[in-house]
Coordinates of C-alpha atoms in Angstrom, one line a residue:
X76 CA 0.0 0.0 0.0
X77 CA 2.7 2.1 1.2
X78 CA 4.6 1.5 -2.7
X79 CA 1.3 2.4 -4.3
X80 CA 0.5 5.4 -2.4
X81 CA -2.4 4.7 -0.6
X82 CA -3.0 5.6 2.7
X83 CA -4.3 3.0 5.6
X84 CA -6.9 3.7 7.9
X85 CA -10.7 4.6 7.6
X86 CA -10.3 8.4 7.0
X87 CA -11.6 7.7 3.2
X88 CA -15.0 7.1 4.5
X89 CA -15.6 10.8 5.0
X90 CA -14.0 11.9 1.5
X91 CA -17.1 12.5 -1.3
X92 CA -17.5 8.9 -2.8
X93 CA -18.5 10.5 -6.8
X94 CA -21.0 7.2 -6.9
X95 CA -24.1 7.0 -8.3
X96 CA -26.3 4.0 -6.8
X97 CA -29.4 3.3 -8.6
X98 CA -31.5 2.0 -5.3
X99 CA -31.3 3.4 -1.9
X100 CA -33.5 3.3 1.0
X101 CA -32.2 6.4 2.2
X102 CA -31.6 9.9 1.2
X103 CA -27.8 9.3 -1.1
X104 CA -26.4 11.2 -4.0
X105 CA -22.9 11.3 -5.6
X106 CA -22.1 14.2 -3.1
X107 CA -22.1 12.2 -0.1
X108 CA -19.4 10.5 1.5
X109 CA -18.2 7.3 0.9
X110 CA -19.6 6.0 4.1
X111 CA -22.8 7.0 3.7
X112 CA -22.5 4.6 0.2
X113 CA -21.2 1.8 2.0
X114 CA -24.3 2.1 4.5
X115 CA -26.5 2.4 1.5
X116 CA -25.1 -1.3 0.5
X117 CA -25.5 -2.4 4.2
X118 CA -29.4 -1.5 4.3
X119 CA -29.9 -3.1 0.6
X120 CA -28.2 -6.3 2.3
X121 CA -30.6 -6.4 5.2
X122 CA -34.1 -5.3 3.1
X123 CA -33.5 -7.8 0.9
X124 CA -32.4 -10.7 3.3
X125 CA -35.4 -9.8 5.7
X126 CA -37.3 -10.2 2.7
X127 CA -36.1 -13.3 1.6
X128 CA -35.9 -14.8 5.0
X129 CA -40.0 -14.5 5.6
X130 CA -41.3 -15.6 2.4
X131 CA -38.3 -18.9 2.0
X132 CA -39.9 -19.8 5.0
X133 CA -43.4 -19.7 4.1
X134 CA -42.5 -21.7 0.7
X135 CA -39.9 -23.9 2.6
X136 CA -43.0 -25.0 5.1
X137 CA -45.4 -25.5 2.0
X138 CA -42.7 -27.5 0.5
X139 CA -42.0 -29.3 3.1
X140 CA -46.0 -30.0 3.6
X141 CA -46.0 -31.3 0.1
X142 CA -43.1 -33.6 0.1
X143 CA -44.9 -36.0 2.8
X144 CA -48.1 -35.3 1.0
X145 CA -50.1 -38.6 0.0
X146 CA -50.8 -36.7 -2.9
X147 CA -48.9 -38.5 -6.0
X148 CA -48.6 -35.3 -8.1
X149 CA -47.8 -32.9 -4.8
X150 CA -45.4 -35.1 -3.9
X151 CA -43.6 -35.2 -6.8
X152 CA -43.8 -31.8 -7.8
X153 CA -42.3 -31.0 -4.3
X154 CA -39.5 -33.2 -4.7
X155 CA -39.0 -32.1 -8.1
X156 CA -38.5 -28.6 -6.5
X157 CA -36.1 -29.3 -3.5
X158 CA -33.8 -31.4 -5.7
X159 CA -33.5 -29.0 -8.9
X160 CA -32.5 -26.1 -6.7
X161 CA -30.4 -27.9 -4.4
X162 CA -28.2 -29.3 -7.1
X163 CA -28.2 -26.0 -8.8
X164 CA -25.4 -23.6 -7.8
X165 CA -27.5 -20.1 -7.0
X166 CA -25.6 -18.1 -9.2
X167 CA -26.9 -19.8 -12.3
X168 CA -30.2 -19.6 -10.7
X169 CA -29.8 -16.0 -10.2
X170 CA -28.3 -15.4 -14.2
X171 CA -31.4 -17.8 -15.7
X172 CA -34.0 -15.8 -13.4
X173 CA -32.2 -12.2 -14.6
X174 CA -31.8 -12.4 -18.4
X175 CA -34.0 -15.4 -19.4
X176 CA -37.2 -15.0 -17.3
X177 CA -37.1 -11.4 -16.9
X178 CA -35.5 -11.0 -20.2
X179 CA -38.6 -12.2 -21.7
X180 CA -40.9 -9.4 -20.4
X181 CA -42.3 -6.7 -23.1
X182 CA -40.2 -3.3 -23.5
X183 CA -41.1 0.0 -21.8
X184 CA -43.0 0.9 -24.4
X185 CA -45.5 -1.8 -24.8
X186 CA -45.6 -3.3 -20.7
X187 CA -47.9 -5.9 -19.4
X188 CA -50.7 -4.0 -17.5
X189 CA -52.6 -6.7 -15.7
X190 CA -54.5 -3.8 -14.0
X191 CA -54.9 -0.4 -13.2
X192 CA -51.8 1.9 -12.3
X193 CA -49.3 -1.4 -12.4
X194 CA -47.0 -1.6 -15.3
X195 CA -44.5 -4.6 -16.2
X196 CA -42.0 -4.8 -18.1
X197 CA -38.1 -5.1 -18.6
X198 CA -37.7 -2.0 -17.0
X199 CA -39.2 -3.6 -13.7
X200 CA -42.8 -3.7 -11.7
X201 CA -44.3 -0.5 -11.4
X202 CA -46.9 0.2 -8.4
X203 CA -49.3 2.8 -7.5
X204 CA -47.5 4.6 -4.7
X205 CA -49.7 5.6 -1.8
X206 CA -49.5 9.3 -0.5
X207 CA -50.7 9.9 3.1
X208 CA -52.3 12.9 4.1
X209 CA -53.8 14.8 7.2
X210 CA -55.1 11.8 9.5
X211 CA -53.6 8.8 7.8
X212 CA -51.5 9.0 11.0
X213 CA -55.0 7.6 13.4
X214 CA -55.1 4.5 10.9
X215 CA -51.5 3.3 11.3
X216 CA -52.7 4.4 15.4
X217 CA -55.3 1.9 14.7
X218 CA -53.5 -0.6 13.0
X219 CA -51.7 -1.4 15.7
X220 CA -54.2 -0.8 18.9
X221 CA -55.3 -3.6 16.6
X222 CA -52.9 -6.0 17.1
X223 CA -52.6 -5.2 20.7
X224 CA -56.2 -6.2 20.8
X225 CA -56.0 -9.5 19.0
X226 CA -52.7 -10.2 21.4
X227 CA -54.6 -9.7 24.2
X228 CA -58.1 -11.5 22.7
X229 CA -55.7 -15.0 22.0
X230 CA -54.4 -14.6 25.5
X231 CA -57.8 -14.8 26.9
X232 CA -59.1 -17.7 24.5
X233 CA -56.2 -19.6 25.0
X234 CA -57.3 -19.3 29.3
X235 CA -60.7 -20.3 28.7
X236 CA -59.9 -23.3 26.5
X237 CA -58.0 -24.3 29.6
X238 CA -60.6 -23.9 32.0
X239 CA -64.1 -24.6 29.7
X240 CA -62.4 -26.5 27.0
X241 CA -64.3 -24.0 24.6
X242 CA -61.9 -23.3 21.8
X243 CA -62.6 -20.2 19.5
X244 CA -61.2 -19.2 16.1
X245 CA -58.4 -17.0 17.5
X246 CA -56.7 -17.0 14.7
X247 CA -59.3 -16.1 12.0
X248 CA -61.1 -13.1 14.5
X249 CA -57.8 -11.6 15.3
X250 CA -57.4 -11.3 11.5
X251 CA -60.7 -9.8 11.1
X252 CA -59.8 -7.4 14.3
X253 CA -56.1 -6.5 12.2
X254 CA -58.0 -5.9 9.0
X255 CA -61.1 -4.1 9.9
X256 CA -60.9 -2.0 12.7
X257 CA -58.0 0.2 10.2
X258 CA -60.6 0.0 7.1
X259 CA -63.4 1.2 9.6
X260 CA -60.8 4.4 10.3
X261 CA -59.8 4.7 7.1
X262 CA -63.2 5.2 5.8
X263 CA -64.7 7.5 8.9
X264 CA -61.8 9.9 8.4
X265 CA -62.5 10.0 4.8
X266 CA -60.2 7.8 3.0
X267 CA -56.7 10.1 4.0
X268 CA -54.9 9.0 1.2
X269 CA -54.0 9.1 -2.4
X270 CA -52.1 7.2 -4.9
X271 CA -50.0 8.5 -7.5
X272 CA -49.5 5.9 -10.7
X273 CA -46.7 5.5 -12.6
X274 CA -46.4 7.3 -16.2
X275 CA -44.4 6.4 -19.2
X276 CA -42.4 9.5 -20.5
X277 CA -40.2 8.9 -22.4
X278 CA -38.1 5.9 -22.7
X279 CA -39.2 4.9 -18.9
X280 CA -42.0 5.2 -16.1
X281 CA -41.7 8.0 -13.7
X282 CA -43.9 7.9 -10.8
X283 CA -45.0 4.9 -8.5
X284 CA -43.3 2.6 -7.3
X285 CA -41.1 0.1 -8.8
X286 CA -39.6 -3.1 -8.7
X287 CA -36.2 -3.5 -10.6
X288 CA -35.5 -6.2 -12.3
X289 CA -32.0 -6.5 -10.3
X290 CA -33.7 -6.5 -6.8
X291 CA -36.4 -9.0 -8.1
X292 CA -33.8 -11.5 -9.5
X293 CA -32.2 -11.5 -6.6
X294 CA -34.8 -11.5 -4.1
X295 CA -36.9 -14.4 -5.8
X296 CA -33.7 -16.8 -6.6
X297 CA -32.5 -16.2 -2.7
X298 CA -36.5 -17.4 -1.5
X299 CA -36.8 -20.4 -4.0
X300 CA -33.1 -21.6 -3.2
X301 CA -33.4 -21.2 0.6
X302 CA -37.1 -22.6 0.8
X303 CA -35.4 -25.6 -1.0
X304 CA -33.5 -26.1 2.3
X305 CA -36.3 -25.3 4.5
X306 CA -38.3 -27.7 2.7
X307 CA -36.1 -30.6 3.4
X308 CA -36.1 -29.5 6.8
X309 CA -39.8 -29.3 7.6
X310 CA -40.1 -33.0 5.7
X311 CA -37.4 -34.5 8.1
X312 CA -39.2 -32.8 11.1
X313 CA -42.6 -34.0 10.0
X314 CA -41.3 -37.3 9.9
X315 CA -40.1 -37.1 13.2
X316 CA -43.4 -36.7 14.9
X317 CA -44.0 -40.3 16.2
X318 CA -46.9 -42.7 14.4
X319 CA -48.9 -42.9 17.3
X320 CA -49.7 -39.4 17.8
X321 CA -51.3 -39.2 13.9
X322 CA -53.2 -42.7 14.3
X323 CA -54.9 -41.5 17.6
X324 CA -56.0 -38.1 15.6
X325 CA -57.3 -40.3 12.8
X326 CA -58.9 -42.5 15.9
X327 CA -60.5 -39.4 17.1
X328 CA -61.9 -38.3 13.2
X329 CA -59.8 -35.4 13.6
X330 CA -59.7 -33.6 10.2
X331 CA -56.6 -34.1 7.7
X332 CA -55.7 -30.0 8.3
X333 CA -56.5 -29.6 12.0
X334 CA -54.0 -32.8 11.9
X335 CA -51.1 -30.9 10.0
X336 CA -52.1 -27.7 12.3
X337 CA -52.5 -28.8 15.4
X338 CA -50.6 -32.3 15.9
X339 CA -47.4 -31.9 13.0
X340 CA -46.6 -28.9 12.2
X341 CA -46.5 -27.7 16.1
X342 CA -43.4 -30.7 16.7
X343 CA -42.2 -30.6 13.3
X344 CA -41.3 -26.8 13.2
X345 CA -39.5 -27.1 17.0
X346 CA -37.0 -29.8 15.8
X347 CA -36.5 -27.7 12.2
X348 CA -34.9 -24.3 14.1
X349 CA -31.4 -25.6 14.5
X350 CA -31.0 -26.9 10.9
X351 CA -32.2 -23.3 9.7
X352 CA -30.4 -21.4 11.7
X353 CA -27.8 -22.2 9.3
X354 CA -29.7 -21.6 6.7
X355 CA -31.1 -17.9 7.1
X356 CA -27.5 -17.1 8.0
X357 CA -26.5 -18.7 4.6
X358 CA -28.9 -16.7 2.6
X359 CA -27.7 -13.7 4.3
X360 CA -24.0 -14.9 2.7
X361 CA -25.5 -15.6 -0.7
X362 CA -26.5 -12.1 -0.9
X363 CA -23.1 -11.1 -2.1
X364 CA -23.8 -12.6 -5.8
X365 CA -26.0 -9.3 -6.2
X366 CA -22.8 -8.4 -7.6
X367 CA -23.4 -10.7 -10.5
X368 CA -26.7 -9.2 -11.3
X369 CA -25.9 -5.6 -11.3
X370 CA -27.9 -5.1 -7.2
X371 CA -26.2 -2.7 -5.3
X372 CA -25.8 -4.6 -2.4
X373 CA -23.1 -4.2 0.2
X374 CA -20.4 -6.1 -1.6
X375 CA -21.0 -4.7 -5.0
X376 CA -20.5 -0.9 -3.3
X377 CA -17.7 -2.2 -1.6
X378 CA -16.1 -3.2 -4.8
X379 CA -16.9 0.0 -6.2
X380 CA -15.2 2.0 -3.7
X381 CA -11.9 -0.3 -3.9
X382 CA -11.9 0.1 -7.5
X383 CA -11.8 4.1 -6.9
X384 CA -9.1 4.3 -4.1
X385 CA -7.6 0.8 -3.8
X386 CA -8.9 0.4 0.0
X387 CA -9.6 -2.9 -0.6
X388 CA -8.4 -4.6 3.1
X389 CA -10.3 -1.9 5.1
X390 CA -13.5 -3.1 3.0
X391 CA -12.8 -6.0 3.0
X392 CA -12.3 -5.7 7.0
X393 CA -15.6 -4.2 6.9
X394 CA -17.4 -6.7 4.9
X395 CA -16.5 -9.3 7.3
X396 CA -17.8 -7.1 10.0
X397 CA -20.7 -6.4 8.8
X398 CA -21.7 -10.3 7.7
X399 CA -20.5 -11.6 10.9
X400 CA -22.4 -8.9 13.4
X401 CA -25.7 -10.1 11.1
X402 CA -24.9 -13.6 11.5
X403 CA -24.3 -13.6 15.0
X404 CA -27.5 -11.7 15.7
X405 CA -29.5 -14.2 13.7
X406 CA -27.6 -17.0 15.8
X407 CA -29.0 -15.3 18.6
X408 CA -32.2 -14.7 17.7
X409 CA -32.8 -18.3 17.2
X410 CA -30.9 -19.5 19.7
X411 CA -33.3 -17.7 22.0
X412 CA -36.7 -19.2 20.3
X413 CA -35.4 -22.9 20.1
X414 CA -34.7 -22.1 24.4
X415 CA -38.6 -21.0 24.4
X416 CA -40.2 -23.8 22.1
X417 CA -38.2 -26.6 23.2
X418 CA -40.1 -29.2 25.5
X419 CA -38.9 -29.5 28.5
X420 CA -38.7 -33.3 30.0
X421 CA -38.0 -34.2 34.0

């Protein structure tokens, strides 16, 4: 470093970074520093793992569900899933989703538009986006007086099962609680808000909000390659549950789902938490081949800036900051809820 000039140390991080970054969750422009880019990767990182993270696990569990399915074609279709994505390495599954699936999609010009306001095409999804005005601010206050309500409703039907053995829907009227008690604001304060549609001018859409085909890519080949995982995990833990406990359902004409519900999936899902662990913090790894695809995800920023001014073992210091600090948090986080759910024996 010291032959080619370049000075050690973290003091570049406050020298204007020149860098233009196409998505940001926060306020950037070239101007700013070149901290304030690499913090712009770091939040790209996390939306997109939290993203990913929730909706592999939904498809992992569905997956899973399907692969001990007595359903012939289910079944197969399920398997079929796990081992194609398994035994494909996720950057090809990335490239074939980026510039074969999505290449596909009409121009600008001439988009798909399914329905009002949204627009899709190879220039990304384009949504109405939703402007809030004077008293939108009592809805989201409603929203969640909502859930506070529904909390405190399941508590108290969970302690009169226990006492009467009267069990109500708790799940389905705490929905109805989360969903309606906002609309019923929403519509008494006169509907406080607006959306503003995307238009094409141009060459592209301005307006709304939009999808890009780099974020999409990446976001849908990390949840089908991580719910292939998952999957296997939630068939190994269903298989786990012992015989007896499904025959003495069936002996009590206990319906197929209230089986899955109530008897499998409760056991299946406690024994599944270790095996992914490893598996949220790998998809929070995988991330890095954004690069590939043109995301601006932490990495790619990062290789960016050592491109520009040749810091590459500070960023590279930082990357492995930054990935382990996630990793351990997940670690922790899961660590945590496999203490609460597992059952404790004398």
């Amino acid at each position: 470093m010291t032959a080619r000039g370049i000075d050690s140390g973290f003091k570049f991080l406050n020298s204007e970074a020149g860098l233009p970054i196409s998505d940001s969750l926060i306020e950037y422009s070239p101007a700013k520093s070149y901290g304030t880019a690499f913090l712009v990767g770091i939040l790209n990182t996390l939306f997109v793992s939290f993203i990913a993270i929730i909706f592999a696990t939904i498809l992992g569990v569905i997956v899973g569900v399907g692969r001990t399915s007595k359903n012939w074609v289910i079944s197969k279709v399920s398997a079929f899933f796990v081992e194609t994505l398994r035994n494909i390495p996720l950057l090809l599954t990335l490239l074939f989703i980026y510039t074969v699936a999505l290449g596909t999609l009409p121009r600008a010009k001439t988009p798909f538009n399914p329905i009002e306001g949204v627009f899709l095409s190879r220039r990304g999804l384009y949504l109405p986006d939703p402007i809030a005005h004077d008293g939108f601010g009592l809805v989201v206050a409603a929203f969640f007086a909502a859930i506070a309500i529904a909390y405190f409703f399941t508590k108290w039907a969970k302690k009169l099962q226990i006492r009467t053995g009267r069990a109500l829907p708790k799940t389905l009227i705490s929905l109805l609680v989360i969903i309606v008690l906002p609309l019923l604001v929403f519509f008494i304060l006169g509907k406080p808000m607006s959306l503003e549609y995307a238009e094409l001018k141009g060459f592209n859409f301005v307006g709304g909000i939009v999808l890009k085909p780099e974020f999409s890519a990446l976001l849908l080949g990390l949840i089908l390659y991580t719910a292939a995982y998952i999957g296997e995990n939630v068939r190994s833990g269903l298989q786990s549950v012992p015989a007896g406990q499904i025959e003495a359902a069936r002996a009590l004409r206990v319906p197929k789902s209230v089986i899955i519900r109530k008897v499998l999936l409760p056991q299946a899902l406690r024994v599944t938490i270790p095996a992914t662990t490893n598996d949220y913090t790998s998809l929070v790894k995988n991330s890095s081949l954004a690069v590939a695809i043109g995301y601006p995800d932490m990495v790619s920023i990062g290789g960016t800036i050592i491109g520009q001014n040749g810091q590459a073992i500070e960023i590279i210091a930082m990357w492995m900051a930054v990935y382990m600090t996630i990793n351990l948090i997940i670690s922790a986080l899961m660590n945590w809820l496999n203490s609460r759910v597992q059952i404790v024996e004398r």
